[in-house]
PDB file of C-alpha atoms in Angstrom:
ATOM      1  CA  MET A 560      -8.030  14.539 -40.486  1.00  0.00           C
ATOM      2  CA  GLU A 561     -10.251  11.859 -38.989  1.00  0.00           C
ATOM      3  CA  PHE A 562      -9.275   9.754 -36.010  1.00  0.00           C
ATOM      4  CA  GLY A 563     -10.951   6.674 -34.617  1.00  0.00           C
ATOM      5  CA  LEU A 564      -9.783   3.387 -33.146  1.00  0.00           C
ATOM      6  CA  SER A 565     -11.643   0.116 -33.270  1.00  0.00           C
ATOM      7  CA  ARG A 566     -11.977  -1.841 -30.056  1.00  0.00           C
ATOM      8  CA  ALA A 567      -9.187  -4.211 -31.168  1.00  0.00           C
ATOM      9  CA  GLN A 568      -6.900  -1.268 -31.993  1.00  0.00           C
ATOM     10  CA  LEU A 569      -7.661   0.392 -28.658  1.00  0.00           C
ATOM     11  CA  LEU A 570      -6.860  -2.801 -26.739  1.00  0.00           C
ATOM     12  CA  GLU A 571      -3.624  -3.227 -28.711  1.00  0.00           C
ATOM     13  CA  LEU A 572      -2.669   0.377 -27.961  1.00  0.00           C
ATOM     14  CA  LEU A 573      -3.460   0.003 -24.240  1.00  0.00           C
ATOM     15  CA  ALA A 574      -1.519  -3.258 -23.991  1.00  0.00           C
ATOM     16  CA  ASN A 575       1.541  -1.739 -25.608  1.00  0.00           C
ATOM     17  CA  ALA A 576       1.388   1.680 -23.951  1.00  0.00           C
ATOM     18  CA  MET A 577       0.989   0.039 -20.532  1.00  0.00           C
ATOM     19  CA  PHE A 578       3.593  -2.670 -21.166  1.00  0.00           C
ATOM     20  CA  ILE A 579       1.120  -5.524 -20.637  1.00  0.00           C
ATOM     21  CA  ALA A 580       2.716  -8.909 -21.305  1.00  0.00           C
ATOM     22  CA  PRO A 581       0.950 -11.061 -23.916  1.00  0.00           C
ATOM     23  CA  ASP A 582      -0.067 -13.633 -21.269  1.00  0.00           C
ATOM     24  CA  ARG A 583      -1.856 -10.881 -19.251  1.00  0.00           C
ATOM     25  CA  ARG A 584      -3.904  -9.451 -22.125  1.00  0.00           C
ATOM     26  CA  SER A 585      -6.997 -11.478 -21.225  1.00  0.00           C
ATOM     27  CA  ALA A 586      -7.018  -9.642 -17.872  1.00  0.00           C
ATOM     28  CA  LEU A 587      -6.745  -6.353 -19.777  1.00  0.00           C
ATOM     29  CA  LEU A 588      -9.752  -7.345 -21.887  1.00  0.00           C
ATOM     30  CA  GLY A 589     -11.740  -8.243 -18.778  1.00  0.00           C
ATOM     31  CA  ARG A 590     -10.969  -4.901 -17.134  1.00  0.00           C
ATOM     32  CA  PHE A 591     -11.814  -3.057 -20.342  1.00  0.00           C
ATOM     33  CA  GLN A 592     -15.165  -4.839 -20.577  1.00  0.00           C
ATOM     34  CA  HIS A 593     -15.886  -3.944 -16.947  1.00  0.00           C
ATOM     35  CA  LEU A 594     -15.125  -0.260 -17.606  1.00  0.00           C
ATOM     36  CA  GLN A 595     -17.264  -0.439 -20.744  1.00  0.00           C
ATOM     37  CA  ARG A 596     -20.227  -1.880 -18.787  1.00  0.00           C
ATOM     38  CA  LEU A 597     -19.854   1.038 -16.381  1.00  0.00           C
ATOM     39  CA  ALA A 598     -20.031   3.443 -19.366  1.00  0.00           C
ATOM     40  CA  ILE A 599     -16.536   4.903 -18.915  1.00  0.00           C
ATOM     41  CA  VAL A 600     -17.099   6.927 -22.087  1.00  0.00           C
ATOM     42  CA  GLY A 601     -20.349   7.897 -23.741  1.00  0.00           C
ATOM     43  CA  GLY A 602     -21.322   7.345 -27.348  1.00  0.00           C
ATOM     44  CA  VAL A 603     -19.473   4.055 -27.905  1.00  0.00           C
ATOM     45  CA  ASN A 604     -22.110   1.350 -27.742  1.00  0.00           C
ATOM     46  CA  PRO A 605     -23.090   0.823 -31.371  1.00  0.00           C
ATOM     47  CA  GLY A 606     -24.983  -2.437 -30.857  1.00  0.00           C
ATOM     48  CA  ARG A 607     -24.602  -5.826 -32.488  1.00  0.00           C
ATOM     49  CA  GLY A 608     -22.908  -5.964 -35.850  1.00  0.00           C
ATOM     50  CA  LYS A 609     -21.586  -2.391 -35.760  1.00  0.00           C
ATOM     51  CA  ALA A 610     -17.964  -1.576 -35.090  1.00  0.00           C
ATOM     52  CA  ALA A 611     -17.238   0.822 -32.243  1.00  0.00           C
ATOM     53  CA  LYS A 612     -14.927   3.740 -32.976  1.00  0.00           C
ATOM     54  CA  TYR A 613     -13.138   5.443 -30.090  1.00  0.00           C
ATOM     55  CA  SER A 614     -12.308   9.147 -30.422  1.00  0.00           C
ATOM     56  CA  SER A 615      -8.997  10.680 -29.408  1.00  0.00           C
ATOM     57  CA  GLN A 616     -10.509  12.009 -26.171  1.00  0.00           C
ATOM     58  CA  GLN A 617     -12.029   8.651 -25.317  1.00  0.00           C
ATOM     59  CA  VAL A 618      -8.697   6.907 -25.901  1.00  0.00           C
ATOM     60  CA  LEU A 619      -6.952   9.300 -23.499  1.00  0.00           C
ATOM     61  CA  VAL A 620      -9.672   8.984 -20.840  1.00  0.00           C
ATOM     62  CA  ILE A 621      -9.699   5.177 -21.034  1.00  0.00           C
ATOM     63  CA  ALA A 622      -5.894   5.062 -20.796  1.00  0.00           C
ATOM     64  CA  PHE A 623      -6.098   7.269 -17.686  1.00  0.00           C
ATOM     65  CA  ALA A 624      -8.790   5.028 -16.169  1.00  0.00           C
ATOM     66  CA  PHE A 625      -6.449   2.072 -16.588  1.00  0.00           C
ATOM     67  CA  GLN A 626      -3.802   3.968 -14.643  1.00  0.00           C
ATOM     68  CA  LEU A 627      -6.342   4.409 -11.841  1.00  0.00           C
ATOM     69  CA  LEU A 628      -6.846   0.646 -11.850  1.00  0.00           C
ATOM     70  CA  GLN A 629      -3.063   0.205 -11.693  1.00  0.00           C
ATOM     71  CA  VAL A 630      -2.913   2.186  -8.409  1.00  0.00           C
ATOM     72  CA  GLY A 631      -5.551  -0.068  -6.860  1.00  0.00           C
ATOM     73  CA  MET A 632      -8.855   1.675  -7.519  1.00  0.00           C
ATOM     74  CA  THR A 633     -11.916  -0.373  -8.294  1.00  0.00           C
ATOM     75  CA  PRO A 634     -13.424   0.065 -11.755  1.00  0.00           C
ATOM     76  CA  GLU A 635     -16.444   1.771 -10.171  1.00  0.00           C
ATOM     77  CA  ARG A 636     -14.299   4.395  -8.436  1.00  0.00           C
ATOM     78  CA  ALA A 637     -12.143   4.884 -11.535  1.00  0.00           C
ATOM     79  CA  VAL A 638     -15.245   5.604 -13.615  1.00  0.00           C
ATOM     80  CA  GLN A 639     -16.617   7.926 -10.942  1.00  0.00           C
ATOM     81  CA  ILE A 640     -13.360   9.899 -10.782  1.00  0.00           C
ATOM     82  CA  VAL A 641     -13.211  10.175 -14.572  1.00  0.00           C
ATOM     83  CA  LYS A 642     -16.851  11.233 -14.959  1.00  0.00           C
ATOM     84  CA  GLU A 643     -16.748  13.789 -12.157  1.00  0.00           C
ATOM     85  CA  ASN A 644     -13.570  15.379 -13.546  1.00  0.00           C
ATOM     86  CA  LEU A 645     -14.366  15.710 -17.259  1.00  0.00           C
ATOM     87  CA  SER A 646     -13.705  19.452 -17.227  1.00  0.00           C
ATOM     88  CA  SER A 647     -10.315  18.756 -15.653  1.00  0.00           C
ATOM     89  CA  PHE A 648      -9.545  16.387 -18.526  1.00  0.00           C
ATOM     90  CA  ASP A 649     -10.412  19.130 -20.999  1.00  0.00           C
ATOM     91  CA  THR A 650      -7.894  21.367 -19.196  1.00  0.00           C
ATOM     92  CA  ALA A 651      -5.313  18.568 -19.228  1.00  0.00           C
ATOM     93  CA  ILE A 652      -5.765  18.043 -22.978  1.00  0.00           C
ATOM     94  CA  ASP A 653      -5.209  21.769 -23.565  1.00  0.00           C
ATOM     95  CA  LEU A 654      -2.018  21.592 -21.493  1.00  0.00           C
ATOM     96  CA  LEU A 655      -0.796  18.503 -23.357  1.00  0.00           C
ATOM     97  CA  LEU A 656      -1.381  20.095 -26.740  1.00  0.00           C
ATOM     98  CA  ALA A 657       0.449  23.236 -25.612  1.00  0.00           C
ATOM     99  CA  GLY A 658       3.416  21.094 -24.547  1.00  0.00           C
ATOM    100  CA  GLU A 659       3.142  22.213 -20.924  1.00  0.00           C
ATOM    101  CA  GLY A 660       2.716  18.787 -19.391  1.00  0.00           C
ATOM    102  CA  ALA A 661      -0.220  17.602 -17.323  1.00  0.00           C
ATOM    103  CA  TYR A 662      -0.306  15.525 -14.162  1.00  0.00           C
ATOM    104  CA  ALA A 663      -3.270  14.271 -12.168  1.00  0.00           C
ATOM    105  CA  THR A 664      -2.678  14.384  -8.426  1.00  0.00           C
ATOM    106  CA  PHE A 665      -4.936  13.026  -5.717  1.00  0.00           C
ATOM    107  CA  ASP A 666      -5.098  10.982  -2.541  1.00  0.00           C
ATOM    108  CA  PRO A 667      -6.378   7.594  -3.718  1.00  0.00           C
ATOM    109  CA  CYS A 668      -7.745   6.544  -0.321  1.00  0.00           C
ATOM    110  CA  VAL A 669      -8.009   3.073  -1.877  1.00  0.00           C
ATOM    111  CA  LEU A 670      -9.312   1.179   1.108  1.00  0.00           C
ATOM    112  CA  SER A 671     -12.350   3.391   1.558  1.00  0.00           C
ATOM    113  CA  ALA A 672     -14.137   5.998  -0.486  1.00  0.00           C
ATOM    114  CA  SER A 673     -14.458   8.340   2.439  1.00  0.00           C
ATOM    115  CA  ASN A 674     -12.300   9.688   5.190  1.00  0.00           C
ATOM    116  CA  ASN A 675     -13.347   9.491   8.857  1.00  0.00           C
ATOM    117  CA  GLY A 676     -16.759   8.020   8.009  1.00  0.00           C
ATOM    118  CA  SER A 677     -17.965  11.063   6.104  1.00  0.00           C
ATOM    119  CA  ASN A 678     -19.713  10.836   2.738  1.00  0.00           C
ATOM    120  CA  THR A 679     -16.937  12.813   1.051  1.00  0.00           C
ATOM    121  CA  ASP A 680     -14.823  10.845  -1.426  1.00  0.00           C
ATOM    122  CA  VAL A 681     -11.246  11.847  -0.668  1.00  0.00           C
ATOM    123  CA  ALA A 682      -9.993  10.978  -4.161  1.00  0.00           C
ATOM    124  CA  LEU A 683     -12.631  13.229  -5.712  1.00  0.00           C
ATOM    125  CA  GLN A 684     -12.084  15.994  -3.178  1.00  0.00           C
ATOM    126  CA  SER A 685      -8.325  16.029  -3.702  1.00  0.00           C
ATOM    127  CA  PHE A 686      -8.219  15.534  -7.515  1.00  0.00           C
ATOM    128  CA  VAL A 687      -6.286  18.303  -9.282  1.00  0.00           C
ATOM    129  CA  ILE A 688      -4.619  18.657 -12.688  1.00  0.00           C
ATOM    130  CA  MET A 689      -1.143  20.171 -12.334  1.00  0.00           C
ATOM    131  CA  THR A 690       1.513  21.360 -14.790  1.00  0.00           C
ATOM    132  CA  ARG A 691       5.262  20.749 -14.583  1.00  0.00           C
ATOM    133  CA  GLU A 692       5.582  24.125 -12.898  1.00  0.00           C
ATOM    134  CA  THR A 693       2.804  23.620 -10.341  1.00  0.00           C
ATOM    135  CA  LEU A 694       3.547  19.970  -9.500  1.00  0.00           C
ATOM    136  CA  PRO A 695       5.946  20.937  -6.677  1.00  0.00           C
ATOM    137  CA  ASP A 696       3.055  22.909  -5.141  1.00  0.00           C
ATOM    138  CA  ALA A 697       1.005  19.700  -4.909  1.00  0.00           C
ATOM    139  CA  ILE A 698       3.808  17.950  -3.099  1.00  0.00           C
ATOM    140  CA  ASP A 699       4.188  20.918  -0.744  1.00  0.00           C
ATOM    141  CA  ILE A 700       0.442  20.941  -0.031  1.00  0.00           C
ATOM    142  CA  TYR A 701       0.386  17.233   0.776  1.00  0.00           C
ATOM    143  CA  PHE A 702       3.630  16.977   2.724  1.00  0.00           C
ATOM    144  CA  GLY A 703       4.686  20.514   3.610  1.00  0.00           C
ATOM    145  CA  GLY A 704       3.099  20.639   7.030  1.00  0.00           C
ATOM    146  CA  HIS A 705      -0.070  22.405   5.940  1.00  0.00           C
ATOM    147  CA  ASP A 706      -3.314  21.571   7.675  1.00  0.00           C
ATOM    148  CA  VAL A 707      -4.409  19.051   5.049  1.00  0.00           C
ATOM    149  CA  GLU A 708      -5.948  15.684   5.830  1.00  0.00           C
ATOM    150  CA  PHE A 709      -4.411  13.794   2.897  1.00  0.00           C
ATOM    151  CA  PRO A 710      -1.602  11.516   4.104  1.00  0.00           C
ATOM    152  CA  ARG A 711      -0.552  10.268   0.649  1.00  0.00           C
ATOM    153  CA  ILE A 712      -0.455  11.415  -2.946  1.00  0.00           C
ATOM    154  CA  VAL A 713      -0.644   9.695  -6.318  1.00  0.00           C
ATOM    155  CA  ILE A 714       0.778  11.457  -9.342  1.00  0.00           C
ATOM    156  CA  ILE A 715      -0.244  10.127 -12.739  1.00  0.00           C
ATOM    157  CA  SER A 716       1.611  11.628 -15.661  1.00  0.00           C
ATOM    158  CA  LEU A 717      -0.927  12.389 -18.355  1.00  0.00           C
ATOM    159  CA  THR A 718       2.077  13.628 -20.325  1.00  0.00           C
ATOM    160  CA  SER A 719       3.607  10.137 -20.313  1.00  0.00           C
ATOM    161  CA  ILE A 720       0.282   8.535 -21.239  1.00  0.00           C
ATOM    162  CA  PHE A 721      -0.088  11.005 -24.124  1.00  0.00           C
ATOM    163  CA  GLU A 722       3.479  10.404 -25.341  1.00  0.00           C
ATOM    164  CA  LEU A 723       3.158   6.606 -25.125  1.00  0.00           C
ATOM    165  CA  ILE A 724      -0.068   6.743 -27.128  1.00  0.00           C
ATOM    166  CA  CYS A 725       1.596   8.919 -29.783  1.00  0.00           C
ATOM    167  CA  GLN A 726       4.630   6.632 -29.977  1.00  0.00           C
ATOM    168  CA  PHE A 727       2.489   3.550 -30.436  1.00  0.00           C
ATOM    169  CA  LEU A 728       0.282   5.204 -33.041  1.00  0.00           C
ATOM    170  CA  ASP A 729       3.342   6.106 -35.092  1.00  0.00           C
ATOM    171  CA  HIS A 730       4.800   2.598 -34.863  1.00  0.00           C
ATOM    172  CA  GLY A 731       1.730   0.351 -34.620  1.00  0.00           C
ATOM    173  CA  SER A 732       0.700  -1.515 -37.725  1.00  0.00           C
ATOM    174  CA  GLY A 733      -2.507  -0.218 -39.297  1.00  0.00           C
ATOM    175  CA  MET A 734      -2.945   2.552 -36.723  1.00  0.00           C
ATOM    176  CA  PRO A 735      -3.823   6.183 -37.412  1.00  0.00           C
ATOM    177  CA  SER A 736      -0.901   8.578 -36.966  1.00  0.00           C
ATOM    178  CA  SER A 737      -0.134  10.553 -33.843  1.00  0.00           C
ATOM    179  CA  LEU A 738      -0.704  13.662 -35.960  1.00  0.00           C
ATOM    180  CA  ALA A 739      -4.302  12.553 -36.604  1.00  0.00           C
ATOM    181  CA  PHE A 740      -4.650  11.920 -32.836  1.00  0.00           C
ATOM    182  CA  LYS A 741      -3.371  15.413 -31.968  1.00  0.00           C
ATOM    183  CA  VAL A 742      -5.466  17.153 -34.636  1.00  0.00           C
ATOM    184  CA  ALA A 743      -8.575  15.326 -33.409  1.00  0.00           C
ATOM    185  CA  LEU A 744      -7.820  16.469 -29.855  1.00  0.00           C
ATOM    186  CA  GLU A 745      -7.424  20.064 -31.046  1.00  0.00           C
ATOM    187  CA  GLU A 746     -10.759  19.914 -32.883  1.00  0.00           C
ATOM    188  CA  ARG A 747     -12.629  18.229 -30.045  1.00  0.00           C
ATOM    189  CA  GLY A 748     -15.648  19.488 -28.180  1.00  0.00           C
ATOM    190  CA  ASN A 749     -15.672  19.435 -24.406  1.00  0.00           C
ATOM    191  CA  LEU A 750     -15.756  15.973 -22.836  1.00  0.00           C
ATOM    192  CA  GLY A 751     -18.660  16.971 -20.635  1.00  0.00           C
ATOM    193  CA  ASP A 752     -20.746  17.675 -23.737  1.00  0.00           C
ATOM    194  CA  SER A 753     -20.546  14.113 -25.110  1.00  0.00           C
TER     195      SER A 753
END
C-alpha cells in the first residue's frame, strides 16, 4: 500500500490537525517554506515542474517540527532538534505503531540555545522520548528535587499528533487512508538513513 502526500495535501493536513484558522494559513505556508529551506526532511526537493511527495515518516516529523514552533522555538532550532534526534523518532514511531504512546520531553530553553554560557544546547541535551508508563519519570526527574539543571519541561504528545493525522486522513477529501499511513510507517527504513 503506497502512501504519499503532495505539498498541498500536507499543508491541508497540518492546518486541520493543528486547528489553524483559515485566515492564518498564509502564516502556516510561510513557516512551512522556512522549514523546507532549512531541509527539515531529506529527499523532497524534486525541482521545477515535479510534484513533491511526502512519506509517512516525513509527515510525522514535519508535524512534530510545527509543534516545536508552537512552543516558541525558531525554525533553525526546530530543524536542529529534529535532525539530531532521528533515531529517537524511529523509536517513537515503533511505540506509536505498538499502541504504547510516545511523548517527546525536553527543556526548550527558548531564549537561548545554551545554559550558563556553555556551548551545550539544553533542548538537545534534555530531549527524550517517553511512553505513557515512563512519562511520570520525566516529571519526577525535572521537578522531583534531583540535581538536574532543567527548570522547565515541555511535553509534546506524538500520540496526539499521530491520532490527529490518522483522523484527518480518514475524513479528508482525496487523502490516502490512515491504514496506508500506518502500513507505510511499518514498512519504513530508519529516518537517519534517508
